PDB file of C-alpha atoms in Angstrom:
ATOM      1  CA  MET V 296     -34.845 -76.295 -45.538  1.00 55.00           C
ATOM      2  CA  ARG V 297     -33.231 -74.242 -49.486  1.00 54.00           C
ATOM      3  CA  LYS V 298     -36.693 -72.601 -49.648  1.00 58.00           C
ATOM      4  CA  ILE V 299     -35.977 -71.403 -45.533  1.00 60.00           C
ATOM      5  CA  LEU V 300     -32.368 -69.918 -45.807  1.00 60.00           C
ATOM      6  CA  LEU V 301     -32.847 -68.496 -49.313  1.00 59.00           C
ATOM      7  CA  PRO V 302     -34.906 -66.028 -48.191  1.00 55.00           C
ATOM      8  CA  PHE V 303     -32.709 -65.316 -45.195  1.00 57.00           C
ATOM      9  CA  ILE V 304     -29.814 -65.352 -46.428  1.00 65.00           C
ATOM     10  CA  THR V 305     -31.597 -62.533 -49.212  1.00 63.00           C
ATOM     11  CA  ILE V 306     -32.422 -59.951 -46.344  1.00 60.00           C
ATOM     12  CA  LEU V 307     -29.097 -60.291 -44.704  1.00 57.00           C
ATOM     13  CA  LEU V 308     -27.893 -59.239 -48.044  1.00 57.00           C
ATOM     14  CA  ILE V 309     -30.022 -56.690 -48.534  1.00 57.00           C
ATOM     15  CA  ASN V 310     -29.231 -55.140 -44.787  1.00 55.00           C
ATOM     16  CA  PHE V 311     -25.235 -55.374 -45.265  1.00 54.00           C
ATOM     17  CA  THR V 312     -25.912 -53.815 -48.281  1.00 61.00           C
ATOM     18  CA  VAL V 313     -28.069 -51.238 -47.317  1.00 50.00           C
ATOM     19  CA  GLN V 314     -25.767 -50.692 -44.368  1.00 55.00           C
ATOM     20  CA  ALA V 315     -22.599 -50.371 -46.584  1.00 54.00           C
ATOM     21  CA  GLN V 316     -24.453 -47.720 -48.624  1.00 55.00           C
ATOM     22  CA  LEU V 317     -25.584 -45.842 -45.560  1.00 49.00           C
ATOM     23  CA  LYS V 318     -22.352 -45.873 -44.291  1.00 54.00           C
ATOM     24  CA  ALA V 319     -20.810 -44.454 -47.473  1.00 51.00           C
ATOM     25  CA  ASP V 320     -23.280 -42.396 -47.446  1.00 50.00           C
ATOM     26  CA  THR V 321     -22.703 -40.934 -44.057  1.00 46.00           C
ATOM     27  CA  SER V 322     -18.588 -40.447 -45.128  1.00 50.00           C
ATOM     28  CA  LYS V 323     -19.703 -38.297 -47.599  1.00 54.00           C
ATOM     29  CA  ILE V 324     -22.104 -35.952 -45.758  1.00 59.00           C
ATOM     30  CA  ASP V 325     -22.177 -33.777 -42.766  1.00 69.00           C
ATOM     31  CA  PRO V 326     -21.848 -35.887 -40.216  1.00 71.00           C
ATOM     32  CA  SER V 327     -23.581 -33.603 -37.777  1.00 75.00           C
ATOM     33  CA  LEU V 328     -27.742 -34.584 -36.860  1.00 71.00           C
ATOM     34  CA  ARG V 329     -28.748 -31.694 -39.241  1.00 76.00           C
ATOM     35  CA  GLY V 330     -27.005 -32.988 -42.285  1.00 76.00           C
ATOM     36  CA  GLN V 331     -27.990 -36.968 -41.408  1.00 77.00           C
ATOM     37  CA  TYR V 332     -31.681 -35.469 -41.355  1.00 72.00           C
ATOM     38  CA  GLN V 333     -30.598 -33.382 -44.734  1.00 78.00           C
ATOM     39  CA  LEU V 334     -29.390 -37.186 -46.102  1.00 77.00           C
ATOM     40  CA  LEU V 335     -32.567 -39.037 -44.605  1.00 73.00           C
ATOM     41  CA  LEU V 336     -34.798 -36.662 -46.212  1.00 73.00           C
ATOM     42  CA  SER V 337     -32.805 -36.184 -49.499  1.00 78.00           C
ATOM     43  CA  LYS V 338     -32.671 -40.378 -50.094  1.00 78.00           C
ATOM     44  CA  SER V 339     -36.468 -40.804 -49.179  1.00 76.00           C
ATOM     45  CA  LYS V 340     -38.510 -41.145 -51.461  1.00 74.00           C
ATOM     46  CA  THR V 341     -42.325 -38.856 -52.144  1.00 76.00           C
ATOM     47  CA  LEU V 342     -44.760 -40.617 -52.688  1.00 74.00           C
ATOM     48  CA  ASN V 343     -48.718 -38.027 -52.649  1.00 80.00           C
ATOM     49  CA  GLY V 344     -46.728 -35.655 -51.389  1.00 75.00           C
ATOM     50  CA  TYR V 345     -45.681 -38.166 -48.145  1.00 76.00           C
ATOM     51  CA  LYS V 346     -42.094 -38.836 -47.519  1.00 73.00           C
ATOM     52  CA  LEU V 347     -41.031 -42.805 -47.500  1.00 74.00           C
ATOM     53  CA  VAL V 348     -38.296 -43.674 -45.297  1.00 73.00           C
ATOM     54  CA  ASN V 349     -36.450 -46.201 -45.139  1.00 76.00           C
ATOM     55  CA  PRO V 350     -36.825 -48.079 -41.798  1.00 77.00           C
ATOM     56  CA  SER V 351     -32.988 -48.815 -42.023  1.00 80.00           C
ATOM     57  CA  ARG V 352     -31.798 -45.166 -42.161  1.00 76.00           C
ATOM     58  CA  LEU V 353     -34.352 -44.006 -39.699  1.00 75.00           C
ATOM     59  CA  SER V 354     -32.596 -47.021 -37.430  1.00 80.00           C
ATOM     60  CA  VAL V 355     -29.336 -45.636 -38.194  1.00 81.00           C
ATOM     61  CA  PHE V 356     -30.361 -41.333 -37.795  1.00 75.00           C
ATOM     62  CA  TRP V 357     -32.557 -42.310 -34.350  1.00 81.00           C
ATOM     63  CA  GLN V 358     -29.205 -44.711 -33.066  1.00 86.00           C
ATOM     64  CA  ASN V 359     -27.412 -41.964 -33.596  1.00 82.00           C
ATOM     65  CA  VAL V 360     -29.483 -39.003 -32.461  1.00 84.00           C
ATOM     66  CA  ARG V 361     -29.256 -41.457 -28.718  1.00 85.00           C
ATOM     67  CA  ASP V 362     -25.772 -41.112 -29.276  1.00 86.00           C
ATOM     68  CA  SER V 363     -25.477 -37.893 -29.933  1.00 84.00           C
ATOM     69  CA  LEU V 364     -28.199 -37.194 -26.618  1.00 86.00           C
ATOM     70  CA  ASN V 365     -26.106 -39.884 -24.591  1.00 89.00           C
ATOM     71  CA  THR V 366     -22.503 -37.782 -25.429  1.00 89.00           C
ATOM     72  CA  ASP V 367     -24.215 -34.680 -24.321  1.00 87.00           C
ATOM     73  CA  ARG V 368     -25.439 -35.850 -21.041  1.00 90.00           C
ATOM     74  CA  LYS V 369     -21.990 -37.215 -20.528  1.00 91.00           C
ATOM     75  CA  GLN V 370     -20.749 -33.833 -21.698  1.00 92.00           C
ATOM     76  CA  LEU V 371     -23.282 -32.148 -19.891  1.00 92.00           C
ATOM     77  CA  VAL V 372     -22.928 -34.265 -16.382  1.00 91.00           C
ATOM     78  CA  VAL V 373     -18.743 -33.340 -16.788  1.00 92.00           C
ATOM     79  CA  THR V 374     -19.395 -29.495 -17.524  1.00 93.00           C
ATOM     80  CA  ARG V 375     -21.898 -29.407 -14.190  1.00 92.00           C
ATOM     81  CA  LYS V 376     -18.849 -31.389 -12.491  1.00 92.00           C
ATOM     82  CA  LYS V 377     -16.147 -29.130 -13.614  1.00 92.00           C
ATOM     83  CA  ILE V 378     -18.249 -26.338 -12.758  1.00 93.00           C
ATOM     84  CA  GLU V 379     -18.488 -27.311  -9.579  1.00 93.00           C
ATOM     85  CA  ASP V 380     -15.413 -28.001  -8.938  1.00 92.00           C
ATOM     86  CA  GLN V 381     -14.477 -24.822 -10.281  1.00 92.00           C
ATOM     87  CA  GLY V 382     -17.247 -23.098  -8.348  1.00 92.00           C
ATOM     88  CA  LYS V 383     -15.452 -24.736  -5.121  1.00 92.00           C
ATOM     89  CA  GLU V 384     -11.926 -23.005  -5.812  1.00 92.00           C
ATOM     90  CA  ILE V 385     -13.416 -20.054  -6.459  1.00 93.00           C
ATOM     91  CA  SER V 386     -14.594 -20.641  -3.002  1.00 91.00           C
ATOM     92  CA  GLU V 387     -11.564 -21.198  -1.187  1.00 91.00           C
ATOM     93  CA  LEU V 388      -9.672 -18.444  -3.032  1.00 92.00           C
ATOM     94  CA  LYS V 389     -12.188 -16.304  -2.144  1.00 91.00           C
ATOM     95  CA  LYS V 390     -11.605 -17.380   1.535  1.00 90.00           C
ATOM     96  CA  GLN V 391      -7.780 -17.299   0.946  1.00 90.00           C
ATOM     97  CA  ILE V 392      -8.053 -13.898  -1.045  1.00 91.00           C
ATOM     98  CA  SER V 393     -10.168 -12.554   2.097  1.00 89.00           C
ATOM     99  CA  GLY V 394      -7.072 -14.179   4.565  1.00 88.00           C
ATOM    100  CA  THR V 395      -4.752 -12.355   2.580  1.00 88.00           C
ATOM    101  CA  GLU V 396      -5.976  -8.941   2.655  1.00 88.00           C
ATOM    102  CA  SER V 397      -6.690  -9.313   6.756  1.00 86.00           C
ATOM    103  CA  SER V 398      -3.372 -10.085   6.902  1.00 85.00           C
ATOM    104  CA  LEU V 399      -2.416  -7.654   4.848  1.00 84.00           C
ATOM    105  CA  ALA V 400      -4.090  -4.968   7.066  1.00 82.00           C
ATOM    106  CA  ASN V 401      -2.585  -6.162  10.115  1.00 79.00           C
ATOM    107  CA  SER V 402       1.211  -6.102   8.113  1.00 78.00           C
ATOM    108  CA  ASN V 403       0.014  -2.302   7.085  1.00 74.00           C
ATOM    109  CA  ALA V 404      -1.417  -1.447  10.469  1.00 72.00           C
ATOM    110  CA  LYS V 405       1.839  -2.516  12.291  1.00 73.00           C
ATOM    111  CA  LEU V 406       4.246  -1.005  10.020  1.00 72.00           C
ATOM    112  CA  ASN V 407       1.978   1.860  10.118  1.00 69.00           C
ATOM    113  CA  GLU V 408       2.472   2.076  14.189  1.00 71.00           C
ATOM    114  CA  ILE V 409       4.914   3.123  16.495  1.00 69.00           C
ATOM    115  CA  SER V 410       5.386   2.548  20.417  1.00 70.00           C
ATOM    116  CA  PHE V 411       6.964   4.911  22.042  1.00 65.00           C
ATOM    117  CA  LEU V 412       6.943   4.370  26.194  1.00 69.00           C
ATOM    118  CA  GLY V 413       3.810   2.025  25.583  1.00 69.00           C
ATOM    119  CA  ILE V 414       1.670   4.361  23.641  1.00 73.00           C
ATOM    120  CA  GLY V 415       0.757   3.541  20.128  1.00 70.00           C
ATOM    121  CA  PHE V 416       0.869   5.708  17.641  1.00 71.00           C
ATOM    122  CA  THR V 417      -0.055   5.808  14.416  1.00 78.00           C
ATOM    123  CA  LYS V 418       2.922   7.515  11.601  1.00 76.00           C
ATOM    124  CA  SER V 419       1.153  10.564  10.681  1.00 79.00           C
ATOM    125  CA  ASN V 420       0.175  11.385  14.458  1.00 79.00           C
ATOM    126  CA  TYR V 421       4.225  10.560  15.201  1.00 78.00           C
ATOM    127  CA  ASN V 422       5.723  12.409  13.033  1.00 83.00           C
ATOM    128  CA  LEU V 423       3.183  15.391  13.838  1.00 85.00           C
ATOM    129  CA  ILE V 424       3.779  14.723  18.010  1.00 84.00           C
ATOM    130  CA  VAL V 425       7.891  14.908  16.944  1.00 85.00           C
ATOM    131  CA  TRP V 426       8.054  18.293  14.272  1.00 90.00           C
ATOM    132  CA  GLY V 427       5.510  19.677  17.382  1.00 91.00           C
ATOM    133  CA  LEU V 428       8.350  18.950  19.762  1.00 91.00           C
ATOM    134  CA  ILE V 429      10.656  19.898  17.529  1.00 94.00           C
ATOM    135  CA  ILE V 430       9.547  22.563  16.944  1.00 95.00           C
ATOM    136  CA  ALA V 431       8.354  23.925  20.391  1.00 95.00           C
ATOM    137  CA  LEU V 432      11.954  22.799  21.463  1.00 95.00           C
ATOM    138  CA  ALA V 433      13.880  25.257  18.311  1.00 95.00           C
ATOM    139  CA  ALA V 434      10.889  28.359  20.034  1.00 94.00           C
ATOM    140  CA  ALA V 435      12.373  28.075  23.410  1.00 94.00           C
ATOM    141  CA  LEU V 436      16.165  27.494  21.855  1.00 94.00           C
ATOM    142  CA  ALA V 437      15.169  30.802  20.106  1.00 93.00           C
ATOM    143  CA  ILE V 438      13.531  32.272  23.473  1.00 93.00           C
ATOM    144  CA  ILE V 439      16.597  30.774  25.735  1.00 93.00           C
ATOM    145  CA  ILE V 440      19.056  32.230  23.263  1.00 92.00           C
ATOM    146  CA  LEU V 441      17.720  36.281  22.807  1.00 91.00           C
ATOM    147  CA  ARG V 442      16.997  36.040  26.725  1.00 90.00           C
ATOM    148  CA  SER V 443      20.926  35.104  26.647  1.00 90.00           C
ATOM    149  CA  ALA V 444      21.641  37.831  24.509  1.00 89.00           C
ATOM    150  CA  LYS V 445      19.807  40.918  25.870  1.00 88.00           C
ATOM    151  CA  HIS V 446      21.117  39.733  29.384  1.00 87.00           C
ATOM    152  CA  ILE V 447      24.783  39.628  28.174  1.00 89.00           C
ATOM    153  CA  HIS V 448      24.177  42.594  26.759  1.00 87.00           C
ATOM    154  CA  GLU V 449      23.202  44.520  29.646  1.00 88.00           C
ATOM    155  CA  ALA V 450      25.993  42.357  31.606  1.00 88.00           C
ATOM    156  CA  LYS V 451      28.518  43.869  29.565  1.00 89.00           C
ATOM    157  CA  TYR V 452      27.296  47.015  29.578  1.00 89.00           C
ATOM    158  CA  ARG V 453      27.542  47.170  33.398  1.00 88.00           C
ATOM    159  CA  SER V 454      30.445  46.140  33.040  1.00 89.00           C
ATOM    160  CA  THR V 455      31.401  48.982  31.129  1.00 90.00           C
ATOM    161  CA  LEU V 456      29.559  51.335  33.714  1.00 89.00           C
ATOM    162  CA  TYR V 457      31.520  49.407  36.256  1.00 90.00           C
ATOM    163  CA  ASP V 458      35.031  49.941  34.792  1.00 90.00           C
ATOM    164  CA  GLU V 459      34.004  53.407  34.182  1.00 90.00           C
ATOM    165  CA  ILE V 460      32.848  54.738  37.257  1.00 90.00           C
ATOM    166  CA  SER V 461      35.937  52.245  39.069  1.00 89.00           C
ATOM    167  CA  GLN V 462      38.345  54.220  37.023  1.00 89.00           C
ATOM    168  CA  GLU V 463      36.677  57.627  38.105  1.00 89.00           C
ATOM    169  CA  TYR V 464      37.060  56.002  41.366  1.00 89.00           C
ATOM    170  CA  GLN V 465      41.240  55.224  40.300  1.00 90.00           C
ATOM    171  CA  ASN V 466      41.414  58.781  39.093  1.00 89.00           C
ATOM    172  CA  TYR V 467      39.302  60.143  42.259  1.00 88.00           C
ATOM    173  CA  LYS V 468      42.017  58.619  44.979  1.00 88.00           C
ATOM    174  CA  VAL V 469      44.326  59.188  42.536  1.00 89.00           C
ATOM    175  CA  LYS V 470      43.336  62.828  42.944  1.00 88.00           C
ATOM    176  CA  ALA V 471      41.980  63.059  46.442  1.00 87.00           C
ATOM    177  CA  ASN V 472      45.907  61.411  47.004  1.00 88.00           C
ATOM    178  CA  ASP V 473      47.712  64.172  45.111  1.00 89.00           C
ATOM    179  CA  LYS V 474      45.228  66.766  47.311  1.00 87.00           C
ATOM    180  CA  GLU V 475      45.824  65.482  50.559  1.00 88.00           C
ATOM    181  CA  LYS V 476      49.626  65.196  50.369  1.00 89.00           C
ATOM    182  CA  LYS V 477      49.061  68.534  49.372  1.00 89.00           C
ATOM    183  CA  LEU V 478      46.932  70.015  51.695  1.00 89.00           C
ATOM    184  CA  ALA V 479      49.725  67.639  54.222  1.00 88.00           C
ATOM    185  CA  ARG V 480      52.492  70.217  52.238  1.00 89.00           C
ATOM    186  CA  GLU V 481      50.314  72.934  52.494  1.00 89.00           C
ATOM    187  CA  LEU V 482      49.732  72.439  56.755  1.00 88.00           C
ATOM    188  CA  GLN V 483      53.263  71.182  57.067  1.00 89.00           C
ATOM    189  CA  ASP V 484      54.542  74.605  55.599  1.00 88.00           C
ATOM    190  CA  GLU V 485      52.083  76.303  57.664  1.00 87.00           C
ATOM    191  CA  ARG V 486      53.495  74.529  60.931  1.00 86.00           C
ATOM    192  CA  ASN V 487      56.359  75.270  59.782  1.00 87.00           C
ATOM    193  CA  LYS V 488      56.038  79.441  59.426  1.00 86.00           C
ATOM    194  CA  LEU V 489      53.658  78.855  62.826  1.00 85.00           C
ATOM    195  CA  ASP V 490      57.322  77.358  64.748  1.00 83.00           C
ATOM    196  CA  GLU V 491      59.248  79.782  63.034  1.00 84.00           C
ATOM    197  CA  LEU V 492      56.793  82.785  63.978  1.00 83.00           C
ATOM    198  CA  LYS V 493      56.582  81.690  67.844  1.00 81.00           C
ATOM    199  CA  ASN V 494      60.888  81.470  67.680  1.00 82.00           C
ATOM    200  CA  ARG V 495      60.979  85.027  66.315  1.00 78.00           C
ATOM    201  CA  GLY V 496      58.491  85.877  69.476  1.00 69.00           C
ATOM    202  CA  LYS V 497      60.639  84.560  71.968  1.00 63.00           C
TER     203      LYS V 497
END
């Protein structure tokens, strides 16, 4: 029984020693796979140009490689999921932006449109029409004012002319009246003279 246990205990002690040494070695070096590989090579013995690698070291290195691969694969799955989620989020954001742009375009169109008498106009067309009407009305008003001024001038001229003619007529009436009175007096004088002559002839 002792003969069986002794070699087994010896193997266990050697294994624990190697594991402890491996842990001590790995704590001193670069923990990356490249660092572990360099440590594996540096701790290996060379015989006839061949490297003799400790199987325990090789097992630990292989386990670390597998752990790194598993970690990278998990990270890759997480990263792919994150990229997929971000892609969905980007797609949703694009839809929201498209909806917002459409709403903004509709709002701008409504803001830029003016309804007058049930007819829709853009602000630029409405401004053109309003200013066109203002200019046309101003031109019509200027023409009316000019024509009115001409008519007023003509009316003043005719009124002055009428006043002159009326004054001349009044003067003529006065002169005619004076002349008529003078003629009537002269006629009366002549009649008186005629009466006197008749009376003398009797």
